[in-house]
Short mmCIF file of C-alpha atoms in Angstrom, two decimals:
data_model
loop_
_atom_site.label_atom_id
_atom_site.label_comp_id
_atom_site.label_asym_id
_atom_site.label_seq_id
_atom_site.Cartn_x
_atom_site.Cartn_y
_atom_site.Cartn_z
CA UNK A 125 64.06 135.02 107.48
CA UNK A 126 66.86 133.57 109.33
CA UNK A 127 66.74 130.40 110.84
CA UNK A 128 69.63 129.62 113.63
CA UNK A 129 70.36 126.46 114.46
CA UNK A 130 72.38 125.18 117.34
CA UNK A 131 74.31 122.14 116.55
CA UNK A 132 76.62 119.65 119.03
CA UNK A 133 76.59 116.47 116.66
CA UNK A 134 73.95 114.58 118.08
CA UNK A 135 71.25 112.91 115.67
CA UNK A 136 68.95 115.66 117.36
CA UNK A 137 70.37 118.52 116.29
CA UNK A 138 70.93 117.06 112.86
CA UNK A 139 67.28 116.44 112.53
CA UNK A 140 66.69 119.85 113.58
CA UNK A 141 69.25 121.38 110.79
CA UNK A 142 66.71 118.90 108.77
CA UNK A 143 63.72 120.54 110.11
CA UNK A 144 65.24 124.46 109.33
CA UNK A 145 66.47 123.59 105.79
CA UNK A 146 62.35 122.38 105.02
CA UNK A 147 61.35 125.68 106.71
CA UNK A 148 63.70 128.08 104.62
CA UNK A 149 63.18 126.15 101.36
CA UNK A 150 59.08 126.45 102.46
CA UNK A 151 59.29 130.18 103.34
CA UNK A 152 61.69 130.97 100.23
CA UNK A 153 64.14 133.67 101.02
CA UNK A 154 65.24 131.97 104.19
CA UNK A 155 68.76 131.71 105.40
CA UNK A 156 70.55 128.88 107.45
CA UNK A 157 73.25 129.87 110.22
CA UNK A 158 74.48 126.73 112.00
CA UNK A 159 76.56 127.36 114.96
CA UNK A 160 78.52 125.76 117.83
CA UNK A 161 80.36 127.16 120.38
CA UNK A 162 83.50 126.21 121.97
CA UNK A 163 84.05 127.15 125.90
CA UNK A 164 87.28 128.07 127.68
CA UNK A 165 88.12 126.99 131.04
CA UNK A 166 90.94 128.61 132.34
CA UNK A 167 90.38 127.57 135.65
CA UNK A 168 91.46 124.07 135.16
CA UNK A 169 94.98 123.05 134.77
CA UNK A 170 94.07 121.43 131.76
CA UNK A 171 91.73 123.92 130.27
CA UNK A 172 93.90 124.50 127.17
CA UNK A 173 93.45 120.81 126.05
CA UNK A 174 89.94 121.04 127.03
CA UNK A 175 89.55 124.02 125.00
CA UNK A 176 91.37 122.21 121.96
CA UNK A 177 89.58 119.43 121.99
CA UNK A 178 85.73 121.09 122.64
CA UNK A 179 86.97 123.41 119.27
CA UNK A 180 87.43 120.63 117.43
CA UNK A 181 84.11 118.39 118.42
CA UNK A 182 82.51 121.85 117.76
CA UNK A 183 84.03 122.04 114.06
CA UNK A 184 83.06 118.17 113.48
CA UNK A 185 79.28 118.84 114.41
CA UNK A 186 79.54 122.13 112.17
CA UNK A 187 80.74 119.61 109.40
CA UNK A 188 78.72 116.63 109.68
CA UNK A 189 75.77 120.09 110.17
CA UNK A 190 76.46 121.86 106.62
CA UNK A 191 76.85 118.37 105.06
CA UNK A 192 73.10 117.63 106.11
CA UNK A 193 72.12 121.02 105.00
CA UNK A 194 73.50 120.48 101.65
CA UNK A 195 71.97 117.17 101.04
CA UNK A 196 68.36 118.66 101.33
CA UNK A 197 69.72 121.78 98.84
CA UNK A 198 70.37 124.52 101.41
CA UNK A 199 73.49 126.37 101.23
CA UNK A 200 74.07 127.21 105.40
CA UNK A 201 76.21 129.55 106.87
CA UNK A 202 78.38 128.35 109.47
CA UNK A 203 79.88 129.94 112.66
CA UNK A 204 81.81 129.12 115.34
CA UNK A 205 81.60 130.70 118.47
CA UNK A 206 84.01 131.17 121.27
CA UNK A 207 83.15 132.35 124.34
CA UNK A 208 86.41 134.35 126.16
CA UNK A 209 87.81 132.81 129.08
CA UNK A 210 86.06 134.76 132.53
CA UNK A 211 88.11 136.53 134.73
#
């Protein structure tokens, strides 16, 4: 089974990567995949800063995410979405 777990940093979604790592360790062969995703907004003047800067909260809550998983033993995958700019 594969759990997937949406992450943005918040002491929520922490408790939830919490909550997935009991349930794969529980139902043993389970799989973590923690992922964030960073928007573009081309439409703003400043949506390449924007962009920068949502990547990199996105890569933090991935971090501070996997570093929860491994406390409670569970080795997660991690990915990062992007989602291409519309247009």
């Amino acid at each position: 089974m594969k759990i997937l777990v949406p992450v943005d940093g918040s002491a929520y979604s922490l408790k939830a990567v919490e909550a997935a790592c009991d349930l794969a360790k529980a139902k043993a062969p389970s799989s973590v995949v923690l992922t964030a995703v960073a928007i573009q907004i081309p439409e703003l003047e400043e949506g390449i800063y924007i962009a920068e800067k949502m990547k990199a909260q996105a890569e933090i809550a991935l971090a501070k995410a996997k570093e929860v998983a491994q406390a409670q033993g569970v080795t997660a995958e991690v990915i990062l979405a992007t989602a291409p700019p519309r247009g």
